[in-house]
């Protein structure tokens, strides 16, 4: 057994970002400034979109995305039960009504057929999540959106490297939102970014993300001297700091290298865990690029002789940290009470939520770490 605890979702922090953070601290410019602008430029170039707007979280970005698309109280937004609560909460914060459609049990992403069944006269938008980094069926979802005149917000919290038919995730719908939370494929501690091709949506996202102050207000963050600003709307305090961007602007330069490393780890897990009575991630289509964000095991007690929670505890006792992504949204108290959702109405998401367990997949893992995870899973399954 390992002597030290392997923390789940450890980011890889290297010298360039450490130096850049120190430079920010020494320059005394901590808040929004030139490093945020540089980080936005680098993400926009990586994603091939004209507009990338840095914020202090993906949740903030999803909230603003709902607002700038003009969602109004009573408007319905269809999303997935197999996601983090933030995807649903953002819809509620915008005053709209979240509606869940069940997932495909294999891809774990929104099932387009289930989405069709949930469309009503009030449906105004779809909010698909590229779960674990695997692309949603965007042809089908965009066709539904077109047919019914719906807007599309892509939750790309797991999907920085994801592609669908050669298009980068987050650039297919009206808006895409990335997360740079500490466990994500690239990190800023906390942070997010909204992507869009639409200059109007970009401008309004920027204005609403900083109190509703006119876009000129952002010029306060350059050294051109003081400029007066107007306040156009009642906005939010969602801006990213240079201290955060100092990390992200270097992380993005190594995103492909780290993806390659996670691919090696992924392949090793697939090979060395394949004889066990657990479910492994399904293969994806040739027209997709998976971001390899989460490696999820499916633990069916009838097959494994052990429940997901017991396996999780056994791995913990062997110093291996794991995650659960996710217990399905309808199982949580507030949603049951407020929307009357029942887990059994979303059987595919419910089953995944009861069985799923994510094992470490960070580019920071050494070959020894990966071997330790494999050995621990094997021994935990054998009691
Ligand atoms: C699918 C999904 N959406 C949204 C979020 C929210 O991201 P953030 O923590 O940056 O607000 C997360 C975070 O884990 C997530 O996994």
CSV table of C-alpha atoms and ligand atoms in Angstrom, one decimal:
chain,number,residue,atom,x,y,z
A,1,UNK,CA,0.0,0.0,0.0
A,2,UNK,CA,1.2,3.6,-0.7
A,3,UNK,CA,2.5,5.5,2.3
A,4,UNK,CA,1.2,8.9,1.2
A,5,UNK,CA,-2.4,9.8,0.4
A,6,UNK,CA,-3.0,10.3,-3.4
A,7,UNK,CA,-5.4,13.3,-3.4
A,8,UNK,CA,-8.0,13.1,-6.2
A,9,UNK,CA,-7.9,15.8,-8.9
A,10,UNK,CA,-4.5,17.3,-8.1
A,11,UNK,CA,-3.6,20.0,-10.6
A,12,UNK,CA,-0.1,20.1,-12.1
A,13,UNK,CA,1.5,23.5,-11.2
A,14,UNK,CA,4.8,24.2,-12.8
A,15,UNK,CA,7.5,26.9,-12.6
A,16,UNK,CA,6.1,29.3,-15.3
A,17,UNK,CA,2.9,29.9,-13.4
A,18,UNK,CA,4.7,30.1,-10.1
A,19,UNK,CA,7.0,32.8,-11.5
A,20,UNK,CA,4.0,34.6,-13.0
A,21,UNK,CA,2.0,34.7,-9.8
A,22,UNK,CA,5.1,36.0,-8.0
A,23,UNK,CA,5.5,38.7,-10.6
A,24,UNK,CA,1.9,39.7,-10.1
A,25,UNK,CA,2.4,39.9,-6.4
A,26,UNK,CA,5.6,42.0,-6.8
A,27,UNK,CA,3.9,44.3,-9.4
A,28,UNK,CA,1.1,44.9,-6.9
A,29,UNK,CA,-1.4,44.4,-9.7
A,30,UNK,CA,-3.6,41.7,-8.2
A,31,UNK,CA,-7.0,42.4,-9.7
A,32,UNK,CA,-8.3,42.3,-13.3
A,33,UNK,CA,-5.7,43.5,-15.7
A,34,UNK,CA,-3.3,42.7,-18.5
A,35,UNK,CA,-2.8,39.0,-17.5
A,36,UNK,CA,-6.6,38.4,-17.7
A,37,UNK,CA,-6.6,40.0,-21.2
A,38,UNK,CA,-3.6,37.7,-22.2
A,39,UNK,CA,-5.3,34.6,-20.8
A,40,UNK,CA,-8.5,35.4,-22.7
A,41,UNK,CA,-6.5,35.9,-25.9
A,42,UNK,CA,-4.7,32.5,-25.4
A,43,UNK,CA,-8.0,30.7,-24.8
A,44,UNK,CA,-9.7,32.4,-27.7
A,45,UNK,CA,-6.8,31.3,-30.0
A,46,UNK,CA,-6.9,27.7,-28.6
A,47,UNK,CA,-10.7,27.4,-29.1
A,48,UNK,CA,-10.7,29.4,-32.4
A,49,UNK,CA,-13.4,31.9,-31.3
A,50,UNK,CA,-13.3,35.7,-31.5
A,51,UNK,CA,-14.6,36.3,-27.9
A,52,UNK,CA,-13.5,34.7,-24.7
A,53,UNK,CA,-14.5,36.4,-21.4
A,54,UNK,CA,-12.7,35.5,-18.2
A,55,UNK,CA,-14.9,35.3,-15.0
A,56,UNK,CA,-14.4,34.0,-11.5
A,57,UNK,CA,-16.2,30.7,-12.1
A,58,UNK,CA,-17.9,28.6,-14.7
A,59,UNK,CA,-21.1,28.9,-12.5
A,60,UNK,CA,-20.9,32.7,-13.0
A,61,UNK,CA,-20.5,32.1,-16.8
A,62,UNK,CA,-23.5,29.8,-17.0
A,63,UNK,CA,-25.6,32.4,-15.1
A,64,UNK,CA,-24.5,35.2,-17.4
A,65,UNK,CA,-25.0,33.0,-20.5
A,66,UNK,CA,-28.7,32.5,-19.4
A,67,UNK,CA,-29.1,36.2,-18.9
A,68,UNK,CA,-27.5,37.5,-22.1
A,69,UNK,CA,-29.6,35.1,-24.1
A,70,UNK,CA,-32.6,36.9,-22.7
A,71,UNK,CA,-34.2,34.1,-20.7
A,72,UNK,CA,-37.2,35.3,-18.7
A,73,UNK,CA,-39.1,34.0,-15.7
A,74,UNK,CA,-41.0,30.9,-16.7
A,75,UNK,CA,-38.8,30.1,-19.7
A,76,UNK,CA,-37.7,26.5,-19.6
A,77,UNK,CA,-34.1,25.3,-20.1
A,78,UNK,CA,-33.5,21.6,-20.7
A,79,UNK,CA,-30.4,20.2,-19.1
A,80,UNK,CA,-29.0,16.9,-17.8
A,81,UNK,CA,-29.5,15.2,-14.4
A,82,UNK,CA,-25.9,13.8,-14.7
A,83,UNK,CA,-24.1,17.0,-13.8
A,84,UNK,CA,-22.8,19.1,-11.0
A,85,UNK,CA,-25.6,21.2,-9.3
A,86,UNK,CA,-24.1,24.4,-10.7
A,87,UNK,CA,-25.5,23.7,-14.2
A,88,UNK,CA,-29.0,23.6,-12.7
A,89,UNK,CA,-28.5,26.4,-10.2
A,90,UNK,CA,-27.3,28.8,-12.9
A,91,UNK,CA,-30.7,28.4,-14.7
A,92,UNK,CA,-32.6,29.0,-11.5
A,93,UNK,CA,-30.4,32.1,-10.7
A,94,UNK,CA,-31.4,33.6,-14.1
A,95,UNK,CA,-35.1,33.2,-13.1
A,96,UNK,CA,-35.7,30.4,-15.6
A,97,UNK,CA,-37.1,26.9,-15.0
A,98,UNK,CA,-34.7,24.0,-15.3
A,99,UNK,CA,-36.2,20.9,-16.9
A,100,UNK,CA,-34.2,17.6,-16.9
A,101,UNK,CA,-34.0,15.1,-19.7
A,102,UNK,CA,-32.5,11.7,-19.0
A,103,UNK,CA,-29.0,10.7,-20.3
A,104,UNK,CA,-28.0,7.9,-22.7
A,105,UNK,CA,-26.7,5.2,-20.4
A,106,UNK,CA,-23.6,4.6,-22.5
A,107,UNK,CA,-22.4,8.1,-23.3
A,108,UNK,CA,-23.8,9.5,-20.0
A,109,UNK,CA,-24.7,12.6,-22.0
A,110,UNK,CA,-28.2,14.1,-22.7
A,111,UNK,CA,-30.2,11.7,-24.8
A,112,UNK,CA,-31.6,13.7,-27.7
A,113,UNK,CA,-34.8,11.6,-27.8
A,114,UNK,CA,-35.4,12.3,-24.1
A,115,UNK,CA,-34.8,16.0,-24.8
A,116,UNK,CA,-37.5,16.0,-27.6
A,117,UNK,CA,-40.0,14.6,-25.1
A,118,UNK,CA,-39.4,17.5,-22.7
A,119,UNK,CA,-40.0,20.3,-25.2
A,120,UNK,CA,-43.0,22.5,-24.5
A,121,UNK,CA,-44.1,25.9,-25.7
A,122,UNK,CA,-42.1,27.4,-22.9
A,123,UNK,CA,-38.8,25.8,-23.8
A,124,UNK,CA,-36.2,28.5,-24.8
A,125,UNK,CA,-32.8,26.9,-24.4
A,126,UNK,CA,-30.8,23.7,-24.1
A,127,UNK,CA,-27.9,23.4,-21.7
A,128,UNK,CA,-25.9,20.3,-22.6
A,129,UNK,CA,-22.9,19.2,-20.5
A,130,UNK,CA,-20.1,17.4,-22.2
A,131,UNK,CA,-19.8,15.0,-19.3
A,132,UNK,CA,-16.4,13.7,-18.3
A,133,UNK,CA,-15.0,15.4,-21.4
A,134,UNK,CA,-17.0,13.3,-23.9
A,135,UNK,CA,-18.9,15.3,-26.5
A,136,UNK,CA,-22.7,15.4,-26.5
A,137,UNK,CA,-24.4,14.4,-29.7
A,138,UNK,CA,-24.3,17.9,-31.0
A,139,UNK,CA,-25.7,17.2,-34.5
A,140,UNK,CA,-28.9,15.9,-32.9
A,141,UNK,CA,-29.1,18.6,-30.2
A,142,UNK,CA,-28.4,21.4,-32.7
A,143,UNK,CA,-31.0,20.0,-35.0
A,144,UNK,CA,-33.6,20.0,-32.1
A,145,UNK,CA,-32.6,23.6,-31.3
A,146,UNK,CA,-33.0,24.7,-34.9
A,147,UNK,CA,-36.3,23.0,-35.3
A,148,UNK,CA,-37.7,24.6,-32.1
A,149,UNK,CA,-35.9,28.0,-32.2
A,150,UNK,CA,-33.9,27.2,-29.0
A,151,UNK,CA,-30.6,28.8,-27.8
A,152,UNK,CA,-27.8,26.4,-26.8
A,153,UNK,CA,-25.4,26.9,-23.9
A,154,UNK,CA,-22.6,24.3,-23.8
A,155,UNK,CA,-21.4,23.5,-20.3
A,156,UNK,CA,-17.7,22.8,-21.0
A,157,UNK,CA,-16.5,22.5,-17.4
A,158,UNK,CA,-15.0,19.1,-18.4
A,159,UNK,CA,-14.5,19.9,-22.0
A,160,UNK,CA,-11.6,22.2,-22.8
A,161,UNK,CA,-10.0,19.8,-25.3
A,162,UNK,CA,-13.3,18.2,-26.5
A,163,UNK,CA,-14.1,18.3,-30.2
A,164,UNK,CA,-17.1,17.2,-32.2
A,165,UNK,CA,-16.7,16.7,-36.0
A,166,UNK,CA,-13.6,18.9,-35.8
A,167,UNK,CA,-15.3,21.7,-34.0
A,168,UNK,CA,-14.2,22.7,-30.5
A,169,UNK,CA,-16.7,22.2,-27.8
A,170,UNK,CA,-18.1,25.5,-26.6
A,171,UNK,CA,-18.0,27.0,-30.1
A,172,UNK,CA,-21.0,25.0,-31.5
A,173,UNK,CA,-23.9,26.4,-29.5
A,174,UNK,CA,-24.5,30.1,-28.9
A,175,UNK,CA,-22.2,30.2,-25.9
A,176,UNK,CA,-19.8,27.8,-24.2
A,177,UNK,CA,-18.5,28.0,-20.6
A,178,UNK,CA,-15.2,26.6,-19.3
A,179,UNK,CA,-14.2,26.0,-15.7
A,180,UNK,CA,-10.7,26.4,-14.3
A,181,UNK,CA,-11.6,25.0,-10.8
A,182,UNK,CA,-8.7,23.3,-9.1
A,183,UNK,CA,-9.5,19.8,-10.3
A,184,UNK,CA,-10.1,20.7,-14.0
A,185,UNK,CA,-7.8,20.0,-16.9
A,186,UNK,CA,-6.3,23.4,-16.6
A,187,UNK,CA,-6.8,25.5,-13.5
A,188,UNK,CA,-6.7,29.0,-12.0
A,189,UNK,CA,-7.9,27.9,-8.5
A,190,UNK,CA,-11.3,29.2,-9.2
A,191,UNK,CA,-12.2,30.6,-12.6
A,192,UNK,CA,-14.3,30.3,-15.7
A,193,UNK,CA,-14.6,31.6,-19.2
A,194,UNK,CA,-17.4,32.3,-21.6
A,195,UNK,CA,-16.8,31.7,-25.3
A,196,UNK,CA,-18.9,33.0,-28.2
A,197,UNK,CA,-18.8,34.1,-31.8
A,198,UNK,CA,-21.4,36.7,-31.2
A,199,UNK,CA,-20.0,40.2,-30.5
A,200,UNK,CA,-23.3,41.4,-28.9
A,201,UNK,CA,-23.5,38.5,-26.5
A,202,UNK,CA,-19.8,39.0,-25.7
A,203,UNK,CA,-20.2,42.7,-24.9
A,204,UNK,CA,-23.2,42.1,-22.7
A,205,UNK,CA,-21.5,39.2,-20.9
A,206,UNK,CA,-18.6,41.6,-20.2
A,207,UNK,CA,-20.8,44.4,-19.0
A,208,UNK,CA,-23.0,42.1,-16.7
A,209,UNK,CA,-19.9,40.4,-15.3
A,210,UNK,CA,-18.6,43.7,-13.8
A,211,UNK,CA,-21.6,45.3,-12.1
A,212,UNK,CA,-23.2,46.4,-15.4
A,213,UNK,CA,-20.6,49.0,-15.9
A,214,UNK,CA,-20.1,50.1,-19.5
A,215,UNK,CA,-17.4,48.2,-21.4
A,216,UNK,CA,-15.2,51.3,-21.1
A,217,UNK,CA,-15.0,50.6,-17.4
A,218,UNK,CA,-12.6,47.8,-18.3
A,219,UNK,CA,-10.1,50.4,-19.6
A,220,UNK,CA,-9.6,51.3,-15.9
A,221,UNK,CA,-7.5,48.2,-15.9
A,222,UNK,CA,-5.0,49.5,-18.3
A,223,UNK,CA,-2.5,52.2,-17.6
A,224,UNK,CA,-4.0,54.7,-20.1
A,225,UNK,CA,-5.2,56.8,-17.2
A,226,UNK,CA,-8.6,57.2,-15.6
A,227,UNK,CA,-11.7,57.0,-17.7
A,228,UNK,CA,-15.3,57.7,-16.5
A,229,UNK,CA,-17.7,54.9,-17.0
A,230,UNK,CA,-21.5,54.5,-17.1
A,231,UNK,CA,-23.6,51.9,-15.3
A,232,UNK,CA,-25.9,50.3,-17.9
A,233,UNK,CA,-27.5,47.4,-16.1
A,234,UNK,CA,-27.6,45.9,-12.6
A,235,UNK,CA,-24.8,43.5,-13.0
A,236,UNK,CA,-22.6,41.1,-10.9
A,237,UNK,CA,-19.1,41.0,-9.5
A,238,UNK,CA,-17.9,38.1,-11.5
A,239,UNK,CA,-14.5,39.3,-12.9
A,240,UNK,CA,-11.3,37.2,-12.8
A,241,UNK,CA,-8.2,38.5,-11.1
A,242,UNK,CA,-4.7,38.8,-12.7
A,243,UNK,CA,-3.5,36.5,-9.9
A,244,UNK,CA,-5.7,33.8,-11.3
A,245,UNK,CA,-5.0,34.5,-14.9
A,246,UNK,CA,-1.2,34.3,-14.1
A,247,UNK,CA,-1.7,30.6,-13.5
A,248,UNK,CA,-4.1,30.0,-16.4
A,249,UNK,CA,-2.1,31.8,-19.1
A,250,UNK,CA,0.7,29.3,-18.7
A,251,UNK,CA,-1.4,26.2,-18.0
A,252,UNK,CA,-3.1,26.7,-21.4
A,253,UNK,CA,0.3,26.4,-23.2
A,254,UNK,CA,0.7,22.8,-21.9
A,255,UNK,CA,-2.9,21.7,-22.3
A,256,UNK,CA,-2.1,19.3,-25.2
A,257,UNK,CA,1.0,17.9,-23.5
A,258,UNK,CA,-1.1,17.0,-20.5
A,259,UNK,CA,-3.9,15.6,-22.6
A,260,UNK,CA,-1.3,13.2,-24.1
A,261,UNK,CA,-0.2,12.2,-20.6
A,262,UNK,CA,-3.8,11.6,-19.5
A,263,UNK,CA,-4.3,9.5,-22.7
A,264,UNK,CA,-1.4,7.2,-21.6
A,265,UNK,CA,-2.9,6.9,-18.1
A,266,UNK,CA,-6.4,6.2,-19.6
A,267,UNK,CA,-5.0,3.5,-21.9
A,268,UNK,CA,-3.2,1.9,-19.0
A,269,UNK,CA,-6.4,1.8,-16.9
A,270,UNK,CA,-8.3,0.4,-19.8
A,271,UNK,CA,-5.8,-2.4,-20.2
A,272,UNK,CA,-5.0,-3.3,-16.6
A,273,UNK,CA,-8.6,-3.0,-15.3
A,274,UNK,CA,-10.3,-4.8,-18.2
A,275,UNK,CA,-10.5,-8.2,-16.6
A,276,UNK,CA,-12.3,-6.9,-13.5
A,277,UNK,CA,-16.1,-7.1,-13.0
A,278,UNK,CA,-16.5,-3.3,-13.1
A,279,UNK,CA,-17.7,-1.1,-15.9
A,280,UNK,CA,-15.1,1.0,-17.7
A,281,UNK,CA,-15.7,4.2,-19.8
A,282,UNK,CA,-17.3,3.4,-23.2
A,283,UNK,CA,-15.4,4.0,-26.4
A,284,UNK,CA,-16.3,7.2,-28.2
A,285,UNK,CA,-16.9,7.9,-31.9
A,286,UNK,CA,-14.2,8.6,-34.4
A,287,UNK,CA,-15.8,12.0,-35.1
A,288,UNK,CA,-15.2,13.0,-31.4
A,289,UNK,CA,-12.2,14.0,-29.3
A,290,UNK,CA,-12.6,13.2,-25.7
A,291,UNK,CA,-11.1,15.7,-23.2
A,292,UNK,CA,-10.3,12.8,-20.8
A,293,UNK,CA,-11.3,14.7,-17.7
A,294,UNK,CA,-12.8,11.9,-15.6
A,295,UNK,CA,-12.1,8.2,-15.7
A,296,UNK,CA,-15.3,6.7,-14.2
A,297,UNK,CA,-15.8,3.1,-13.0
A,298,UNK,CA,-19.3,1.7,-12.8
A,299,UNK,CA,-19.7,-0.5,-9.7
A,300,UNK,CA,-22.7,-2.8,-9.8
A,301,UNK,CA,-22.9,-4.5,-6.5
A,302,UNK,CA,-24.6,-7.6,-8.0
A,303,UNK,CA,-21.6,-8.0,-10.3
A,304,UNK,CA,-18.7,-6.8,-8.1
A,305,UNK,CA,-19.9,-8.1,-4.7
A,306,UNK,CA,-19.2,-4.6,-3.3
A,307,UNK,CA,-21.2,-1.3,-3.5
A,308,UNK,CA,-19.7,1.9,-4.9
A,309,UNK,CA,-19.5,3.4,-1.5
A,310,UNK,CA,-17.8,0.4,0.0
A,311,UNK,CA,-15.2,0.4,-2.8
A,312,UNK,CA,-14.7,4.1,-2.3
A,313,UNK,CA,-14.0,3.4,1.4
A,314,UNK,CA,-11.6,0.5,0.6
A,315,UNK,CA,-9.7,2.7,-1.8
A,316,UNK,CA,-9.5,5.5,0.8
A,317,UNK,CA,-8.1,3.1,3.3
A,318,UNK,CA,-5.4,2.2,0.8
A,319,UNK,CA,-4.6,5.9,0.5
A,320,UNK,CA,-6.3,6.4,-2.9
A,321,UNK,CA,-8.6,9.5,-3.1
A,322,UNK,CA,-11.6,9.2,-5.5
A,323,UNK,CA,-14.5,11.3,-6.6
A,324,UNK,CA,-18.2,10.7,-7.3
A,325,UNK,CA,-19.3,12.4,-10.5
A,326,UNK,CA,-22.2,12.6,-9.9
A,327,UNK,CA,-25.1,11.5,-7.8
A,328,UNK,CA,-27.9,12.4,-10.1
A,329,UNK,CA,-29.4,15.9,-9.5
A,330,UNK,CA,-33.0,14.7,-8.8
A,331,UNK,CA,-31.8,12.9,-5.7
A,332,UNK,CA,-30.9,16.1,-3.9
A,333,UNK,CA,-33.4,17.5,-1.4
A,334,UNK,CA,-33.8,21.1,-2.7
A,335,UNK,CA,-34.7,19.9,-6.2
A,336,UNK,CA,-37.1,17.2,-5.0
A,337,UNK,CA,-38.9,19.8,-2.9
A,338,UNK,CA,-38.9,22.7,-5.3
A,339,UNK,CA,-39.4,21.0,-8.6
A,340,UNK,CA,-40.9,17.7,-7.5
A,341,UNK,CA,-38.2,15.7,-9.3
A,342,UNK,CA,-38.0,12.0,-8.5
A,343,UNK,CA,-34.8,10.0,-9.1
A,344,UNK,CA,-36.8,7.1,-10.7
A,345,UNK,CA,-38.0,9.4,-13.4
A,346,UNK,CA,-34.5,9.6,-14.7
A,347,UNK,CA,-33.5,5.9,-14.5
A,348,UNK,CA,-30.3,6.1,-16.6
A,349,UNK,CA,-28.9,9.0,-14.6
A,350,UNK,CA,-30.0,7.5,-11.3
A,351,UNK,CA,-28.3,4.1,-12.0
A,352,UNK,CA,-25.0,5.9,-13.0
A,353,UNK,CA,-25.3,8.1,-10.0
A,354,UNK,CA,-25.5,5.1,-7.7
A,355,UNK,CA,-22.7,3.2,-9.3
A,356,UNK,CA,-20.1,5.7,-10.5
A,357,UNK,CA,-16.7,6.3,-9.0
A,358,UNK,CA,-13.9,8.4,-10.5
A,359,UNK,CA,-10.3,7.4,-10.1
A,360,UNK,CA,-7.4,9.8,-10.3
A,361,UNK,CA,-6.5,11.0,-13.8
A,362,UNK,CA,-4.4,14.1,-13.4
A,363,UNK,CA,-1.3,14.7,-15.6
A,364,UNK,CA,0.5,15.1,-12.3
A,365,UNK,CA,0.3,11.3,-11.7
A,366,UNK,CA,3.6,9.4,-12.0
A,367,UNK,CA,3.7,5.9,-13.4
A,368,UNK,CA,4.0,4.6,-9.8
A,369,UNK,CA,0.9,6.5,-8.8
A,370,UNK,CA,-1.0,5.0,-11.7
A,371,UNK,CA,0.3,1.5,-10.7
A,372,UNK,CA,-0.8,2.2,-7.1
A,373,UNK,CA,-4.3,3.1,-8.2
A,374,UNK,CA,-4.6,-0.1,-10.3
A,375,UNK,CA,-3.3,-2.3,-7.5
A,376,UNK,CA,-5.6,-0.7,-5.0
A,377,UNK,CA,-8.7,-1.2,-7.2
A,378,UNK,CA,-7.7,-4.8,-7.9
A,379,UNK,CA,-7.2,-5.6,-4.2
A,380,UNK,CA,-10.3,-3.6,-3.1
A,381,UNK,CA,-12.5,-5.7,-5.5
A,382,UNK,CA,-11.0,-8.9,-4.1
A,383,UNK,CA,-12.1,-7.9,-0.6
B,1,LIG,C1,-20.3,20.0,-15.2
B,1,LIG,C2,-20.0,21.2,-14.4
B,1,LIG,N1,-20.6,22.4,-14.6
B,1,LIG,C3,-20.3,23.5,-13.9
B,1,LIG,C4,-19.4,23.4,-12.9
B,1,LIG,C5,-19.1,24.7,-12.1
B,1,LIG,O1,-17.8,25.1,-12.3
B,1,LIG,P1,-17.2,26.2,-11.3
B,1,LIG,O2,-16.7,25.5,-10.1
B,1,LIG,O3,-16.0,26.8,-12.1
B,1,LIG,O4,-18.2,27.2,-11.1
B,1,LIG,C6,-18.7,22.3,-12.6
B,1,LIG,C7,-17.7,22.2,-11.5
B,1,LIG,O5,-17.2,21.3,-11.1
B,1,LIG,C8,-19.0,21.1,-13.4
B,1,LIG,O6,-18.4,19.9,-13.1
